Coordinates of C-alpha atoms and ligand atoms in Angstrom, one line a residue:
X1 CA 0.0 0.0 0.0
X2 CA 1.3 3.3 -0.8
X3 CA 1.7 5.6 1.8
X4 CA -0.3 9.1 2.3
X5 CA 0.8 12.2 2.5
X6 CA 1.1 13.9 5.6
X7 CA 0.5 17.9 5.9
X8 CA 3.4 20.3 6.5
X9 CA 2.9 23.9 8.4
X10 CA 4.7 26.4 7.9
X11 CA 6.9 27.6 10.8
X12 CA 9.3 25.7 13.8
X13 CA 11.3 27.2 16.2
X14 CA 14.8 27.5 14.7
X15 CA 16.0 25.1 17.8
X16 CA 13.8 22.5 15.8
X17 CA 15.3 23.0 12.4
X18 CA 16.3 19.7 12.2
X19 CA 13.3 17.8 13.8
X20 CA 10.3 16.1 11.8
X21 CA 7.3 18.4 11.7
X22 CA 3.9 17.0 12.7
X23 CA 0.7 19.5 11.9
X24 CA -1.1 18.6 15.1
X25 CA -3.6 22.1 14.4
X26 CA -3.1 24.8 11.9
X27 CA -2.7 28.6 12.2
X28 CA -2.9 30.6 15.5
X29 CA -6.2 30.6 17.6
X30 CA -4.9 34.4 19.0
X31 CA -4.0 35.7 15.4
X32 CA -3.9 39.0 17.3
X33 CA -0.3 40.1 18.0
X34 CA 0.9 43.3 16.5
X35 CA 4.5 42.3 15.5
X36 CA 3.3 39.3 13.9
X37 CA 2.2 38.4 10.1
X38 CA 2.3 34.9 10.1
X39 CA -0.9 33.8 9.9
X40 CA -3.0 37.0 9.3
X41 CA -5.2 35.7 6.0
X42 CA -6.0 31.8 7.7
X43 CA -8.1 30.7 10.4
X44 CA -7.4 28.3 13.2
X45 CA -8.9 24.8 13.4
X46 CA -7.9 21.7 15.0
X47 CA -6.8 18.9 13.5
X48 CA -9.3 15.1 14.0
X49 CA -6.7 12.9 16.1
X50 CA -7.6 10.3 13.6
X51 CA -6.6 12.4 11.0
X52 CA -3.0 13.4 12.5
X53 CA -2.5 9.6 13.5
X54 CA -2.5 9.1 9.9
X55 CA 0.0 11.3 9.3
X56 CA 2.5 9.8 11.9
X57 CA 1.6 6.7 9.3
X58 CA 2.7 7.9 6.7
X59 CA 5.8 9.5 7.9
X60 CA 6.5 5.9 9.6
X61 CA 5.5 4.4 6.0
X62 CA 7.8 6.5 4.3
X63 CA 10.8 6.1 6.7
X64 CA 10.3 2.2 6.6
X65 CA 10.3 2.5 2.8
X66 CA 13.7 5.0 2.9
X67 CA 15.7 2.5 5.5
X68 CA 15.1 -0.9 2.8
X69 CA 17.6 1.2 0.8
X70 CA 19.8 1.5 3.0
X71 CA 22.6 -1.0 2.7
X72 CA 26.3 -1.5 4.2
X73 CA 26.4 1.9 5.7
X74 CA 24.9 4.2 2.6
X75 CA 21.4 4.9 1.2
X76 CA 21.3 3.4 -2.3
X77 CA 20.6 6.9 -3.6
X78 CA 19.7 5.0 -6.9
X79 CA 17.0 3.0 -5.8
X80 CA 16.1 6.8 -3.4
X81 CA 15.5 8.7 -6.5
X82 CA 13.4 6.5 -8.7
X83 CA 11.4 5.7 -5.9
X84 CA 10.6 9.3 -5.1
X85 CA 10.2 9.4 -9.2
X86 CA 7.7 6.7 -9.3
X87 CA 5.0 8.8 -6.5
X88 CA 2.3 9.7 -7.9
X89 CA 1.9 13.1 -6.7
X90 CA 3.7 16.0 -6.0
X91 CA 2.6 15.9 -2.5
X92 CA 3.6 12.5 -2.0
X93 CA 7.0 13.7 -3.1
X94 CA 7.7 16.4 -1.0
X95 CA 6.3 14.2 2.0
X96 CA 9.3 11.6 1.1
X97 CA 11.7 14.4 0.6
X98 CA 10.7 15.7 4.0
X99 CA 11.2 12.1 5.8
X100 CA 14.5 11.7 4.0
X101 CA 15.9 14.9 4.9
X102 CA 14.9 14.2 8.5
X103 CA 16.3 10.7 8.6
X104 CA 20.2 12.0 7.0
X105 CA 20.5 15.1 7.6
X106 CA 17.7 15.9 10.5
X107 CA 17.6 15.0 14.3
X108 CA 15.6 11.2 14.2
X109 CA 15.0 11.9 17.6
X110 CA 13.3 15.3 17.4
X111 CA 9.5 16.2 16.4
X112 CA 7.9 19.2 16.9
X113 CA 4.1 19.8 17.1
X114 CA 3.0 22.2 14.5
X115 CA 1.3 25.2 14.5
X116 CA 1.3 28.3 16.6
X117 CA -0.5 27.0 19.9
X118 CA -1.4 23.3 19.8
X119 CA -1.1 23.5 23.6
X120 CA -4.8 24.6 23.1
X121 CA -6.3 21.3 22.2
X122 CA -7.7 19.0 24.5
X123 CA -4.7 17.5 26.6
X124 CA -6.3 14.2 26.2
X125 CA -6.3 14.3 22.9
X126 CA -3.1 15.5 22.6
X127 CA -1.9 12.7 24.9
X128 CA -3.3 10.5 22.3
X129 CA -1.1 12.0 20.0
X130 CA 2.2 12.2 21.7
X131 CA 1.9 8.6 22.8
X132 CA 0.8 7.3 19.3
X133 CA 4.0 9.4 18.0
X134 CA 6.1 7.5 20.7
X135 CA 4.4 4.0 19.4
X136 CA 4.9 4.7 15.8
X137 CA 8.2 6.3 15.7
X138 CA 9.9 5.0 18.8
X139 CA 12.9 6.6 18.2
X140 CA 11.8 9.7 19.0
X141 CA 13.3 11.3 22.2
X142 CA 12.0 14.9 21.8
X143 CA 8.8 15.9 21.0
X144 CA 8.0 19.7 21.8
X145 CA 5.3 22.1 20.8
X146 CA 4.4 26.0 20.6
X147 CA 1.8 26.9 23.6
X148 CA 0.7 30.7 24.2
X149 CA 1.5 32.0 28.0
X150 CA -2.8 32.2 28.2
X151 CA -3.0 29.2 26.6
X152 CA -0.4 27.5 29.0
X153 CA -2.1 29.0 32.3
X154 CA -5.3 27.5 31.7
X155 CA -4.2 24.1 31.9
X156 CA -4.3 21.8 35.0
X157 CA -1.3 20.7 36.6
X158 CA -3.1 17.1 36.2
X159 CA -3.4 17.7 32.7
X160 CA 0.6 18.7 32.7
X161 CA 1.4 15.3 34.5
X162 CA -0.8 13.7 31.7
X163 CA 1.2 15.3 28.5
X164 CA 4.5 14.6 30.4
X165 CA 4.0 11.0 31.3
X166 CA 3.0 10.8 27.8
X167 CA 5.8 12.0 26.6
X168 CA 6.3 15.8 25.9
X169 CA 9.1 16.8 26.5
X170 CA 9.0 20.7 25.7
X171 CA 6.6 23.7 25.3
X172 CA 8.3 26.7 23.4
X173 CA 6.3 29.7 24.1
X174 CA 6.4 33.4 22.9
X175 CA 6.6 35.6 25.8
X176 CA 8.1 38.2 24.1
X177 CA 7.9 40.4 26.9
X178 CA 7.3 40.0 31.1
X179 CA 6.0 44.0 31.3
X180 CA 2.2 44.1 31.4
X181 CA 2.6 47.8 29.3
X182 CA 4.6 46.3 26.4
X183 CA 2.1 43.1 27.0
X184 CA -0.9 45.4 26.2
X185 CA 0.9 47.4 23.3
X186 CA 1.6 44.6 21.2
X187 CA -1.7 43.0 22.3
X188 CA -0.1 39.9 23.1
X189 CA -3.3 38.6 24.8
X190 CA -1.8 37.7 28.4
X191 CA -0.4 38.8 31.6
X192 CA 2.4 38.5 33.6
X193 CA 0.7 36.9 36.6
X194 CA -0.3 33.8 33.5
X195 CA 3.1 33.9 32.1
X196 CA 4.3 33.1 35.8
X197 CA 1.5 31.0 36.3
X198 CA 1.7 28.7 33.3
X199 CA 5.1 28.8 33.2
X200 CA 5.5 27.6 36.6
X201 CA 3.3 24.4 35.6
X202 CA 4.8 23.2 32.8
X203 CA 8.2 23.5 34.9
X204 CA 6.3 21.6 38.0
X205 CA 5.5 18.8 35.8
X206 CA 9.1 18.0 34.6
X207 CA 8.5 19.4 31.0
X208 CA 11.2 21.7 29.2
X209 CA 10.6 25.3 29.2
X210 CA 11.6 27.4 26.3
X211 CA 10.5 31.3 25.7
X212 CA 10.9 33.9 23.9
X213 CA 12.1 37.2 24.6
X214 CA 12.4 40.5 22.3
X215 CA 14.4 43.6 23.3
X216 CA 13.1 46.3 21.8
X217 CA 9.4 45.6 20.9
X218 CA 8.7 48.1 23.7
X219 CA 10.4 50.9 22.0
X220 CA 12.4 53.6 23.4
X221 CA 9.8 55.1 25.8
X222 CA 9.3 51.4 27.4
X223 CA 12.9 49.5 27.1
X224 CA 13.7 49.8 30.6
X225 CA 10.3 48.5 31.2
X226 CA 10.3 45.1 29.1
X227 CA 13.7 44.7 30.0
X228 CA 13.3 44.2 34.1
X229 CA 9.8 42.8 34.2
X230 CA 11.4 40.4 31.5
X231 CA 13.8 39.5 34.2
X232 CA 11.5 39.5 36.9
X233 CA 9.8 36.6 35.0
X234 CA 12.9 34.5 34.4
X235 CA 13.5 34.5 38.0
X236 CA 10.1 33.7 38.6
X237 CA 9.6 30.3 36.1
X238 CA 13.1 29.6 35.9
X239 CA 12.7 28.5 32.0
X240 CA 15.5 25.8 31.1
X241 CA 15.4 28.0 27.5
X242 CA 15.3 32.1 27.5
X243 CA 15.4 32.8 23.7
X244 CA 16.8 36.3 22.0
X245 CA 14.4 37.8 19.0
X246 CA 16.0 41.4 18.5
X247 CA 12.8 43.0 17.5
X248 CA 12.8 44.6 14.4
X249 CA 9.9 47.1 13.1
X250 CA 8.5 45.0 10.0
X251 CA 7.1 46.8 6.9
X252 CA 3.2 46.1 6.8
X253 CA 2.5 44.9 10.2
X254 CA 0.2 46.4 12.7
X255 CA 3.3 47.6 14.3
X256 CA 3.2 50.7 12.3
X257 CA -0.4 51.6 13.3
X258 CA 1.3 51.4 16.9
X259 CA 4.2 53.9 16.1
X260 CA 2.1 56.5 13.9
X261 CA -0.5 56.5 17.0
X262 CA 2.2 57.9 18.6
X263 CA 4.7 57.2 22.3
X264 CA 6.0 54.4 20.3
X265 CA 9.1 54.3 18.9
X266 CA 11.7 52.2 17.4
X267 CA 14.9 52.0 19.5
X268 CA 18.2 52.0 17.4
X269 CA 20.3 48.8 17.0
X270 CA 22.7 49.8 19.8
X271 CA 19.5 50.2 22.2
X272 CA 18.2 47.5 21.5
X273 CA 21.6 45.8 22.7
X274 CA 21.9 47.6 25.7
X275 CA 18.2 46.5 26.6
X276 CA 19.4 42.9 26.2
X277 CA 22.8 43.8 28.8
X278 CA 19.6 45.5 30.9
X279 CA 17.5 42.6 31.3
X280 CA 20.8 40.3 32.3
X281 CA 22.1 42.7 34.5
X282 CA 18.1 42.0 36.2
X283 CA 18.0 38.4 36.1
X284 CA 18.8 36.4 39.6
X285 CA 21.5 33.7 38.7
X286 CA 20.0 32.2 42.7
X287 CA 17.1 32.0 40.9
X288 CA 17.2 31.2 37.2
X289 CA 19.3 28.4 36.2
X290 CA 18.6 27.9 32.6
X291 CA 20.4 29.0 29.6
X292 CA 19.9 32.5 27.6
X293 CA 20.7 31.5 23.5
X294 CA 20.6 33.7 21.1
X295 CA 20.0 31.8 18.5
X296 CA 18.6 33.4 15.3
X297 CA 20.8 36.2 13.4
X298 CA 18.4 38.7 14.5
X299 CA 20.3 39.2 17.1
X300 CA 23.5 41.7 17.4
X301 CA 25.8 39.6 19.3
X302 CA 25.2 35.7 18.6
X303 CA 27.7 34.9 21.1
X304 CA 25.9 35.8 24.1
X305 CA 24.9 32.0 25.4
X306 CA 25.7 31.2 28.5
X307 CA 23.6 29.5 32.1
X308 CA 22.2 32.2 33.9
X309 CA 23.2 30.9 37.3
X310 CA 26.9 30.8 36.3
X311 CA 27.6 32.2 33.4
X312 CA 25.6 36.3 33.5
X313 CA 29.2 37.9 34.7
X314 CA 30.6 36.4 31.1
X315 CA 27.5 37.6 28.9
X316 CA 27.7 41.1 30.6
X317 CA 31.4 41.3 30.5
X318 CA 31.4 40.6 26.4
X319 CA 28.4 42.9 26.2
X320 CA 30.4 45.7 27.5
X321 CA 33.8 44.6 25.7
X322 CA 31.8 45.4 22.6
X323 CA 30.3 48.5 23.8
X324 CA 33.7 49.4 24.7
X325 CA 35.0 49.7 21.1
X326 CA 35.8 53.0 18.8
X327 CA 32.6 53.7 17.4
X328 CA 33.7 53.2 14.2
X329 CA 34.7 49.3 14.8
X330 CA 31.1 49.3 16.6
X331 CA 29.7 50.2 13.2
X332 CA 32.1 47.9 11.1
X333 CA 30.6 45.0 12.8
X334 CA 27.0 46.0 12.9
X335 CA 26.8 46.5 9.6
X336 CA 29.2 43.2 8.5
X337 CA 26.8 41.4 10.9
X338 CA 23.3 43.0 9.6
X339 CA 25.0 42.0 5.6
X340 CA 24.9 38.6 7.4
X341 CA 28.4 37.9 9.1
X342 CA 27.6 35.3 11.3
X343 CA 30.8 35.6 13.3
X344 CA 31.6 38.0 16.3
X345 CA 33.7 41.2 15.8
X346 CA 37.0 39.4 16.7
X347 CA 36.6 38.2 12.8
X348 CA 35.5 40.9 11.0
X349 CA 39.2 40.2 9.1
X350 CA 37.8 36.9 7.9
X351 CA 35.5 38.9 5.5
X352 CA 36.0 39.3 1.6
X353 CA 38.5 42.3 0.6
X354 CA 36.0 43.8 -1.2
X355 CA 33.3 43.6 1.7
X356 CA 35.8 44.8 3.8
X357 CA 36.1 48.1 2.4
X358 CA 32.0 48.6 1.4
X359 CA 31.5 48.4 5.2
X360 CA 34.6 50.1 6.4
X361 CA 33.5 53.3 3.3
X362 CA 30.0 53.2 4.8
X363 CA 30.9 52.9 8.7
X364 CA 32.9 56.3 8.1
X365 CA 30.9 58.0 5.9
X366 CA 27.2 57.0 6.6
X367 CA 26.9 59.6 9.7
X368 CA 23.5 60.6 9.5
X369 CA 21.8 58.6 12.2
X370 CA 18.5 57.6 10.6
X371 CA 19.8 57.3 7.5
X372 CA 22.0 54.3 8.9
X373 CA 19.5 52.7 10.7
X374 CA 17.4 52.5 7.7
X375 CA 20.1 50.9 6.0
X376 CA 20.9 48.6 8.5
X377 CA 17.1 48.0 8.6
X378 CA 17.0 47.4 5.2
X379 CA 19.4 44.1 5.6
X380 CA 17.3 43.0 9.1
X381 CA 14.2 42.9 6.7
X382 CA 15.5 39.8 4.8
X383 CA 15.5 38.0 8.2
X384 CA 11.8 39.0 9.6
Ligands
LIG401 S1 0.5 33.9 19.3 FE1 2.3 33.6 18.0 S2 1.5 33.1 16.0 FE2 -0.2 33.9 17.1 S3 -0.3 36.0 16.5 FE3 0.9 35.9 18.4 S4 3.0 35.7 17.6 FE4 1.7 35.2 15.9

């Protein structure tokens, strides 16, 4: 029998790059956040369970059909591609092209629960889920999902034990900020008290806690805000994952309608850093043990990773060593990072001669302030 085809949404975290994607429910049942474009034109719906048991069917199908060719060590890539010739549809194709990527290049041990919040569906049936994924493709150790701060609250800690005995492993949630203000601004659709409340849970019942945090989305007049009530819910949840997202202003989204009402406004790159150093300096290393990872290149510096319970004096100390430069290296780097130098600033003579002296021409002679923001804006916006 031929397998199905399974559906594929279309975001992950970037920590589950590698993992096999399972569309558990599609869309986002909030759909409301300001900064956020992702699923404007669809509505949410839930997914039958019958109907995404299927799916982990056909991706078990397809992997049982992928490992037959593989022989003495190696895929018979021969065999591979006139396989995936032979399917019918383009569908089915992709579907096989998805499994094979996940089973040589991927993480065979990750899955991650597609869409936005599939925290909201029933727990039971989403225990039905995660243990049918567990039965089906039994060598999976991970298996995470997205799960809104509201969304996360609601949920009884019975319910927690459930999905963890099942076997979920970890909720990645959006926080994007701790500060009630900047909560309201971006109409984020939660509070503080749930973020503390539902994150607390999901930490009680021995799952993984991974969230989000972006410096910035505030603006000027409230940095100082999101960046210690930010803190004062890492200390509070103690996530094992606290997530950088440098927010960036993005053309289109409802953002704008937030700056043109006015007391909004976009913070420059070099604020938005110090904002980060701001929300460190606040977090409690007796109280947060986890690890902050900036891991998309959104961010400034990519090498601030470290645990907060040991390693905050480090993150601060290479904040500041940057902030310590001559402007003009400051601006070297910034720009060499925003054209997509994924390196720190140590490197910068790694780079092509001829890129070398575009960014060292424009670092000198681009003075005008806004006028270099907009062009180092004008890079971020191939990364939002
Ligand atoms: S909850 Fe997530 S997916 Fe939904 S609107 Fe907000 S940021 Fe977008």
């Amino acid at each position: 029998m031929e397998p199905g085809v399974f559906k594929i949404g279309p975001i992950r975290p970037p920590s589950e790059a590698n993992s096999l994607l399972l569309r558990v429910t599609e869309n986002c049942p909030w759909n409301k956040c300001k900064f956020c474009m992702l699923y404007k034109k669809n509505d949410f719906h839930t997914r039958p369970v019958a109907e995404v048991k299927k799916d982990i069917d056909a991706m078990a199908e397809y992997r049982d059909r992928i490992l037959t060719h593989f022989k003495d060590g190696d895929y018979d890539m021969e065999a591979i591609n006139q396989e995936y010739q032979s399917l019918a549809t383009a569908e089915e194709r992709m579907c096989y092209q998805m499994v094979f990527i996940w089973l040589t290049e991927g993480n065979r041990q990750a899955i991650f629960l597609q869409d936005a919040n599939t925290m909201v569906l029933r727990p039971e049936w989403l225990a039905e889920i995660v243990s049918y994924v567990r039965v089906r493709l039994p060598e999976i150790q991970r298996i995470t999902s997205y799960g809104r701060a509201n969304t996360l609250a609601k949920i009884s800690q019975a319910d927690y034990k459930m999905l963890h005995d099942a076997g979920l492993n970890r909720i990645h949630s959006g926080y994007e900020s701790g500060s009630d203000k900047v909560l309201q601004l971006i109409c984020k659709g939660t509070t503080q008290e749930e973020q503390i409340i539902g994150g607390r849970k999901v930490r009680e019942a021995g799952i993984e806690l991974s969230i989000y945090f972006m410096p910035g989305v505030g603006g000027r007049e409230l940095s100082t805000d999101n960046a210690i009530e930010t803190a004062k819910v890492i200390n509070a949840v103690d996530p094992n994952f606290v997530r950088l997202r440098t927010f960036v202003l993005r053309t289109g989204s409802l953002m704008e309608e937030v700056r043109d009402a006015g007391g909004w406004t976009e913070g420059t790159d070099m604020e938005k850093l110090l904002e980060i150093r701001n929300m460190i300096a606040h977090i409690d290393p007796t109280k947060a043990h986890g690890k902050i990872t900036s891991d998309h290149i959104i961010n400034l510096l990519q090498e601030v990773n470290g645990y907060m319970d040991t390693e905050i004096p480090w993150m601060l100390d290479y904040i500041d060593s940057f902030l310590a430069l001559p402007e003009l290296e400051q601006r070297k780097y910034q720009l060499a990072r925003r054209m997509g130098f994924p390196l720190d600033w140590k490197q910068l003579y790694r780079l092509r001669e001829s890129d070398r002296l575009y960014i060292e021409d424009l670092a000198k002679n681009l003075v005008d302030e806004k006028a270099w923001e907009k062009k180092l804006h004008a890079y971020m916006d191939r990364y939002i």
